[in-house]
Amino acid sequence: MCVLYFAFGAVHPGLDKTAALPHKSCSMSESYLQNLFAERIGGRQYGKSTAIYKFEKIKRAKRAAMTANPGAEIIDLGVGEPDEMAFPEVIEALCHEARKPENRGYADNGDAVLKQAAARYLKRVCSVDNINPDTEVLHSIGSKAALSILPAAFINPGDYVLMTTPGYPVFGTHAKYYGGLVHNLPLTPEKKFLPELDSVPSEILKKAKVLVLNYPNNPTGASATPDFFASVVAFARRNNLVVVHDAAYAALVFEGKPLSFLATPGAKEVGIELHSASKTFNMTGWRCGFVAGNELLVKAYGDVKDNSDSGQFLAIQHAAAYGFDHPAITEAIAAKYSRRMDALVQVLGQAGFQARKPKGSFFLYVKAPRAALTKNGRVEFKSAEDVSQWLITEKLLSTVPWDDAGANLRFSVTFVAKGPEDENRIVEEIGRRLADVKFEFSS
């Protein structure tokens, strides 16, 4: 027990003023603040963990590789954001809107400009009819913000969220903050990286409220199909579930038209869809997108959002609206990624990886090798993380490991390159660095 002793009265002019301060009869080695952290972030143990987050390990390995190889080129195939700025016309739209006095101040839940552009976009690009921009669309400060807000509208302690793994964890993280639980559905190549919905145990389904999906998928790059989305609607109805479809990469497709969950008959009765300007228009950092779908679900999102933020700057919303009204911008971005993907698939295939071009996104997901035969001997890998660390240390190639559903590596085609000629140079360099290695894979 700690006892506080206080000195009362005036301090004598000849005494040190610290003599009037409280003193503890026990050690001050640990602040009382340590006892005040919420259990959702670790409670009394918060800040004491020595575990290192996967992406922090990658950053450290990159720094170590740069230190060990001064002046060498690190080829970053792990970055998960566009490598170029927004198009000039989008930037000009932002500047134009930022000069308008009426756009100053808090945006709250936004005005009609982005809502109407979103409805037009869903109809023109994604073949989604009958979206009411007044009641079925609200802006988001990026999809991550929407995914962090939505659990507050649905999750009570003990409720389950069904999520795919590997995947983007934000909705599940916040569901757990509210006392919710997460049931993971593995994504495997045998099932074309689509979850087996019927594999959810009945006792979990009874407590489940939300199914979270993301197609085209991060990290696998897989795309959904109309038949799969139809089965999702039926599954949601059968089990009284809300469907949240994170469509951040929806428009980055390499063939055909983007596929929206909301284009599925009955989808608007059970769910909502999240769209993002970050990947769609190279507006990463601008933080803007929209949530669309079921009117009641959109309203619930808006009510929680209204108590979470004061809205994105209207000039940014209006610039995003310009983008959604000009889908040719995204088509040009997708064409670049498609070109790069063709080249990367070829060079990785030559190195022994079972690389197949996805139908969309900017991610290429491949099975990780179990060993590498080099001129210095055989190197065994126990996990995808081992492979990723070896690639950055030995070959100066940065990737992202995923060990959630088998050992896999994620390559991204958002590496920095100054045009097609530079793209070819970088891909050829990747091939050169891997040329003296023979990889072994599990059967």
XYZ file of C-alpha atoms in Angstrom:
443
model
C 0.000 0.000 0.000
C 1.260 3.488 -0.873
C 0.818 6.262 1.732
C 0.895 9.939 0.783
C 2.382 12.449 3.214
C 1.652 16.153 2.729
C 3.332 19.202 4.283
C 0.754 21.830 5.122
C 1.188 25.561 5.610
C 3.521 28.075 4.080
C 6.944 27.049 2.887
C 9.805 28.560 4.871
C 11.878 30.877 2.654
C 15.015 28.925 3.414
C 13.583 25.525 2.496
C 13.515 23.765 -0.864
C 10.009 24.189 -2.304
C 9.911 20.465 -3.140
C 9.572 19.809 0.573
C 5.947 20.945 0.275
C 5.153 18.417 -2.454
C 3.501 15.052 -1.715
C 5.801 12.095 -1.200
C 5.107 8.390 -1.506
C 6.380 5.890 0.999
C 6.672 3.275 -1.779
C 8.294 3.021 -5.180
C 7.080 5.211 -8.046
C 8.405 2.741 -10.629
C 4.982 2.303 -12.261
C 2.507 5.137 -12.801
C -1.092 4.778 -11.649
C -1.972 5.431 -15.294
C -1.021 1.821 -16.020
C -4.150 0.704 -14.153
C -6.530 2.902 -16.111
C -6.336 1.505 -19.627
C -9.433 -0.288 -20.949
C -9.318 -4.046 -21.276
C -10.093 -3.707 -25.002
C -6.554 -2.426 -25.605
C -4.806 -4.558 -23.012
C -5.785 -3.138 -19.635
C -2.962 -3.103 -17.073
C -0.677 -4.842 -19.569
C -1.064 -2.130 -22.216
C 2.297 -1.078 -23.638
C 4.172 -3.978 -22.060
C 3.926 -6.423 -24.937
C 7.122 -7.130 -26.831
C 5.250 -8.491 -29.859
C 6.032 -6.667 -33.100
C 3.256 -5.973 -35.608
C 3.818 -7.607 -38.998
C 4.082 -4.344 -40.918
C 6.460 -2.919 -38.328
C 8.714 -5.955 -38.872
C 8.666 -5.233 -42.590
C 9.591 -1.584 -42.002
C 12.469 -2.576 -39.726
C 13.729 -5.140 -42.218
C 13.634 -2.523 -44.993
C 15.613 -0.075 -42.883
C 18.164 -2.760 -42.021
C 18.492 -3.732 -45.696
C 19.066 -0.103 -46.692
C 21.709 0.289 -43.993
C 23.479 -2.906 -45.063
C 23.272 -1.975 -48.765
C 23.790 1.810 -49.007
C 22.722 3.209 -52.340
C 21.019 -0.014 -53.455
C 17.462 0.010 -54.818
C 14.819 -1.521 -52.552
C 11.936 -2.713 -54.720
C 8.805 -2.311 -52.625
C 6.216 -4.865 -53.709
C 4.381 -4.680 -50.409
C 2.897 -1.201 -50.440
C -0.890 -1.181 -50.357
C -1.674 2.215 -51.842
C -1.467 3.872 -55.272
C 1.988 4.980 -56.368
C 0.831 8.148 -58.129
C -0.969 11.369 -57.247
C -4.576 12.078 -58.060
C -5.169 13.120 -61.670
C -4.644 16.849 -62.399
C -8.334 17.417 -63.125
C -9.298 16.008 -59.709
C -6.741 18.252 -58.000
C -8.092 21.208 -59.951
C -11.626 20.331 -58.828
C -10.398 20.355 -55.226
C -8.744 23.762 -55.650
C -11.858 25.183 -57.285
C -14.139 23.908 -54.535
C -11.769 24.946 -51.748
C -12.052 28.574 -52.860
C -15.826 28.628 -52.345
C -16.872 30.301 -49.066
C -19.934 28.064 -48.837
C -17.701 24.992 -48.520
C -15.960 26.190 -45.376
C -16.951 24.902 -41.972
C -18.160 21.564 -40.714
C -19.670 19.267 -43.328
C -21.376 16.975 -40.774
C -23.061 14.239 -42.813
C -22.423 16.034 -46.088
C -24.472 17.733 -48.773
C -26.158 16.444 -51.917
C -23.208 16.712 -54.328
C -21.378 13.480 -53.458
C -24.605 11.607 -52.703
C -25.984 12.297 -56.168
C -22.658 11.516 -57.866
C -22.494 8.220 -55.946
C -25.975 7.236 -57.115
C -25.088 8.091 -60.716
C -21.830 6.138 -60.422
C -23.523 3.035 -59.038
C -26.011 3.075 -61.904
C -23.603 3.936 -64.739
C -20.603 1.857 -63.714
C -22.019 -0.907 -61.501
C -25.537 -1.336 -62.965
C -27.195 -0.633 -59.613
C -30.636 0.877 -60.097
C -32.958 2.636 -57.687
C -30.442 4.123 -55.229
C -32.049 7.126 -53.557
C -29.225 9.617 -52.974
C -31.171 11.403 -50.240
C -31.741 8.377 -48.003
C -29.522 5.551 -49.234
C -26.097 7.234 -49.535
C -23.817 8.935 -47.009
C -20.184 9.963 -47.358
C -17.394 8.400 -45.318
C -14.010 9.716 -44.283
C -12.593 6.706 -46.101
C -13.672 3.071 -45.835
C -11.539 2.494 -42.739
C -13.496 5.127 -40.856
C -16.806 3.606 -41.968
C -15.685 0.127 -40.917
C -14.720 1.457 -37.498
C -18.039 3.288 -37.037
C -20.475 0.581 -38.190
C -19.927 -1.923 -35.336
C -21.365 0.621 -32.895
C -24.675 0.368 -34.758
C -24.954 -3.417 -34.520
C -22.735 -5.099 -31.974
C -23.698 -5.852 -28.388
C -21.572 -7.982 -26.032
C -21.622 -11.607 -27.185
C -22.700 -10.864 -30.764
C -20.683 -12.499 -33.549
C -19.260 -10.986 -36.715
C -18.430 -13.312 -39.617
C -15.257 -12.186 -41.383
C -12.918 -13.626 -43.977
C -9.299 -14.446 -43.236
C -6.892 -13.258 -44.446
C -8.553 -9.895 -44.609
C -8.810 -6.313 -43.446
C -9.471 -6.543 -39.689
C -10.870 -3.107 -38.757
C -14.569 -4.039 -38.438
C -13.663 -7.036 -36.279
C -11.311 -5.005 -34.114
C -14.031 -2.501 -33.285
C -16.633 -5.241 -32.834
C -14.380 -6.679 -30.134
C -14.150 -3.231 -28.540
C -17.909 -3.487 -27.961
C -17.663 -6.983 -26.501
C -18.395 -8.739 -29.777
C -16.742 -11.879 -31.120
C -15.284 -12.721 -34.524
C -15.672 -15.990 -36.414
C -13.169 -16.262 -39.254
C -13.926 -17.872 -42.611
C -10.690 -19.007 -44.325
C -10.060 -18.002 -47.938
C -8.270 -20.753 -49.839
C -7.354 -21.299 -53.491
C -9.387 -24.519 -53.542
C -12.538 -22.419 -53.035
C -11.338 -19.612 -55.320
C -10.847 -17.469 -52.206
C -14.585 -17.328 -51.539
C -15.757 -18.196 -48.002
C -17.727 -21.348 -47.269
C -20.769 -19.752 -45.716
C -22.344 -23.068 -44.761
C -19.294 -23.967 -42.675
C -20.320 -21.606 -39.861
C -21.369 -23.683 -36.811
C -25.072 -23.345 -35.939
C -24.344 -22.149 -32.388
C -22.319 -19.246 -33.836
C -24.903 -18.431 -36.513
C -27.517 -18.009 -33.796
C -25.397 -15.236 -32.269
C -24.143 -13.734 -35.544
C -25.339 -10.318 -36.700
C -22.998 -9.184 -39.457
C -21.164 -10.735 -42.418
C -18.259 -8.640 -43.712
C -16.977 -9.228 -47.248
C -14.406 -7.531 -49.478
C -14.218 -8.116 -53.266
C -12.023 -7.664 -55.217
C -10.224 -8.944 -52.172
C -7.318 -7.679 -50.119
C -4.938 -9.520 -49.991
C -5.848 -12.325 -52.413
C -6.946 -10.201 -55.362
C -9.857 -12.612 -55.884
C -13.160 -11.425 -57.317
C -16.675 -12.451 -56.394
C -19.260 -13.736 -58.871
C -22.959 -12.907 -59.308
C -23.810 -16.435 -58.153
C -21.756 -16.025 -54.995
C -23.401 -12.690 -54.159
C -26.810 -14.291 -54.747
C -25.890 -16.993 -52.237
C -24.810 -14.276 -49.793
C -28.230 -12.602 -50.003
C -29.974 -15.933 -49.413
C -27.627 -16.745 -46.513
C -28.236 -13.343 -44.912
C -32.010 -13.702 -45.168
C -31.930 -17.234 -43.822
C -29.852 -16.234 -40.812
C -31.034 -12.660 -40.198
C -27.673 -11.076 -40.981
C -26.513 -7.628 -42.058
C -24.085 -7.769 -45.001
C -21.306 -5.176 -45.159
C -19.440 -5.297 -48.462
C -16.187 -3.357 -48.546
C -15.848 -2.513 -52.242
C -12.717 -0.361 -52.001
C -11.199 -2.092 -55.059
C -14.467 -2.635 -56.938
C -13.634 -0.524 -59.974
C -10.049 -1.783 -60.359
C -10.958 -4.663 -62.659
C -8.989 -5.992 -65.596
C -11.888 -7.352 -67.627
C -15.604 -6.594 -67.870
C -17.495 -4.189 -65.633
C -17.109 -3.754 -61.885
C -19.360 -6.067 -59.875
C -21.310 -4.473 -57.041
C -23.008 -6.479 -54.311
C -25.891 -3.993 -54.560
C -26.562 -5.138 -58.139
C -27.672 -8.505 -56.729
C -31.450 -8.918 -56.454
C -32.433 -8.465 -52.822
C -29.047 -7.109 -51.735
C -30.432 -3.733 -50.679
C -32.837 -5.516 -48.343
C -29.982 -7.033 -46.322
C -26.907 -4.865 -46.648
C -24.745 -1.927 -47.530
C -21.662 -1.364 -49.645
C -18.601 0.817 -49.026
C -16.848 2.606 -51.878
C -13.591 4.528 -51.655
C -11.936 7.292 -53.618
C -8.484 6.296 -52.330
C -7.819 3.447 -54.735
C -10.419 4.384 -57.330
C -8.961 7.822 -58.093
C -5.496 7.804 -56.452
C -6.964 9.980 -53.682
C -5.145 8.175 -50.887
C -4.796 10.532 -47.939
C -7.756 12.647 -49.019
C -9.982 10.298 -46.982
C -13.291 10.172 -48.779
C -15.778 7.580 -49.936
C -19.401 6.645 -49.449
C -21.714 4.075 -47.866
C -24.773 3.033 -49.870
C -27.594 0.531 -49.653
C -30.373 -0.265 -47.210
C -32.000 2.961 -46.011
C -32.294 1.938 -42.363
C -28.697 0.696 -42.219
C -27.401 3.871 -43.866
C -29.400 5.930 -41.362
C -27.888 3.973 -38.450
C -24.400 4.544 -39.867
C -25.175 8.252 -40.176
C -26.452 8.524 -36.618
C -23.280 6.986 -35.188
C -21.099 8.944 -37.602
C -22.775 12.167 -36.541
C -21.504 11.487 -33.032
C -18.046 10.408 -34.227
C -16.867 13.134 -36.597
C -17.903 16.431 -38.163
C -17.688 15.270 -41.747
C -15.073 15.512 -44.458
C -14.250 18.938 -45.922
C -16.871 19.627 -48.589
C -14.234 20.565 -51.161
C -12.785 17.047 -50.860
C -16.264 15.527 -51.098
C -16.958 17.526 -54.247
C -13.614 16.543 -55.776
C -14.485 12.902 -55.067
C -17.850 13.497 -56.714
C -15.989 14.745 -59.796
C -14.071 11.472 -59.834
C -17.186 9.333 -59.523
C -18.667 11.253 -62.440
C -15.542 10.517 -64.535
C -14.986 6.730 -64.362
C -12.501 6.914 -67.236
C -9.970 7.996 -64.599
C -10.279 4.637 -62.863
C -10.190 2.779 -66.158
C -6.809 4.359 -66.912
C -5.507 3.431 -63.456
C -6.758 -0.144 -63.805
C -5.123 -0.455 -67.240
C -1.769 0.474 -65.697
C -2.154 -2.113 -62.946
C -3.201 -4.734 -65.497
C -0.093 -4.073 -67.572
C 2.148 -4.348 -64.532
C 0.338 -7.464 -63.328
C 0.988 -9.243 -66.631
C 4.694 -8.544 -66.317
C 4.928 -9.510 -62.629
C 3.018 -12.760 -63.128
C 5.419 -13.719 -65.890
C 8.597 -12.989 -63.938
C 7.358 -14.721 -60.776
C 6.291 -17.705 -62.842
C 9.800 -17.941 -64.252
C 11.090 -18.003 -60.670
C 8.847 -20.953 -59.823
C 5.902 -19.241 -58.139
C 2.385 -20.363 -59.047
C 1.326 -16.864 -60.009
C -1.982 -16.246 -61.749
C -3.299 -12.859 -62.729
C -6.341 -11.874 -60.647
C -9.389 -10.252 -62.175
C -8.974 -7.072 -60.173
C -7.296 -5.037 -57.399
C -3.551 -4.356 -57.410
C -2.587 -7.416 -55.347
C -1.030 -10.685 -56.470
C -1.316 -13.481 -53.883
C 0.919 -16.522 -54.227
C 1.812 -19.589 -52.227
C 5.009 -19.105 -50.248
C 7.931 -21.504 -50.849
C 9.067 -23.864 -48.110
C 12.746 -23.525 -49.038
C 15.217 -21.745 -51.302
C 18.252 -23.352 -52.920
C 21.019 -20.795 -53.386
C 24.719 -20.876 -54.184
C 25.316 -20.716 -50.441
C 23.111 -23.688 -49.636
C 19.530 -24.529 -48.776
C 17.415 -22.141 -46.702
C 14.284 -23.539 -45.075
C 11.240 -21.418 -44.297
C 8.790 -22.208 -41.523
C 6.312 -19.504 -42.524
C 5.503 -16.873 -45.107
C 6.981 -14.334 -42.718
C 10.319 -16.164 -42.917
C 10.180 -15.936 -46.714
C 9.310 -12.245 -46.647
C 12.177 -11.459 -44.289
C 14.593 -13.448 -46.458
C 13.466 -11.692 -49.647
C 14.035 -8.229 -48.218
C 17.341 -9.135 -46.553
C 18.880 -11.163 -49.385
C 17.168 -9.838 -52.512
C 16.050 -6.345 -51.452
C 12.463 -7.211 -52.433
C 9.788 -6.126 -49.977
C 6.595 -8.220 -49.795
C 3.803 -8.817 -47.259
C 3.461 -12.272 -45.654
C 0.117 -13.852 -44.779
C 0.038 -16.968 -42.605
C -3.656 -16.788 -41.692
C -4.879 -19.501 -44.085
C -1.717 -21.236 -45.231
C 1.628 -19.604 -45.977
C 1.230 -16.995 -48.703
C 2.891 -13.831 -49.979
C 1.198 -10.683 -51.214
C 2.879 -8.767 -54.023
C 1.559 -5.366 -55.056
C 1.908 -3.713 -58.450
C 1.849 -0.242 -56.899
C 5.640 -0.070 -56.866
C 6.963 3.370 -57.811
C 7.837 3.583 -61.514
C 8.061 6.495 -63.945
C 6.087 5.120 -66.850
C 5.984 1.828 -68.786
C 9.700 1.822 -69.602
C 10.627 2.121 -65.937
C 8.051 -0.549 -65.072
C 9.791 -2.959 -67.436
C 13.157 -2.124 -65.910
C 11.910 -2.847 -62.396
C 10.243 -6.118 -63.337
C 13.367 -7.238 -65.207
C 15.401 -6.386 -62.105
C 13.086 -8.544 -59.984
C 13.727 -11.415 -62.384
C 17.465 -10.857 -62.258
C 17.515 -10.930 -58.457
C 15.565 -14.179 -58.347
C 17.408 -15.879 -61.211
C 20.002 -17.599 -59.031
C 17.439 -19.109 -56.642
C 15.479 -22.336 -56.955
C 12.400 -22.330 -54.744
C 10.815 -25.473 -53.310
C 7.079 -25.588 -52.703
C 4.903 -27.988 -50.757
C 2.808 -30.241 -52.934
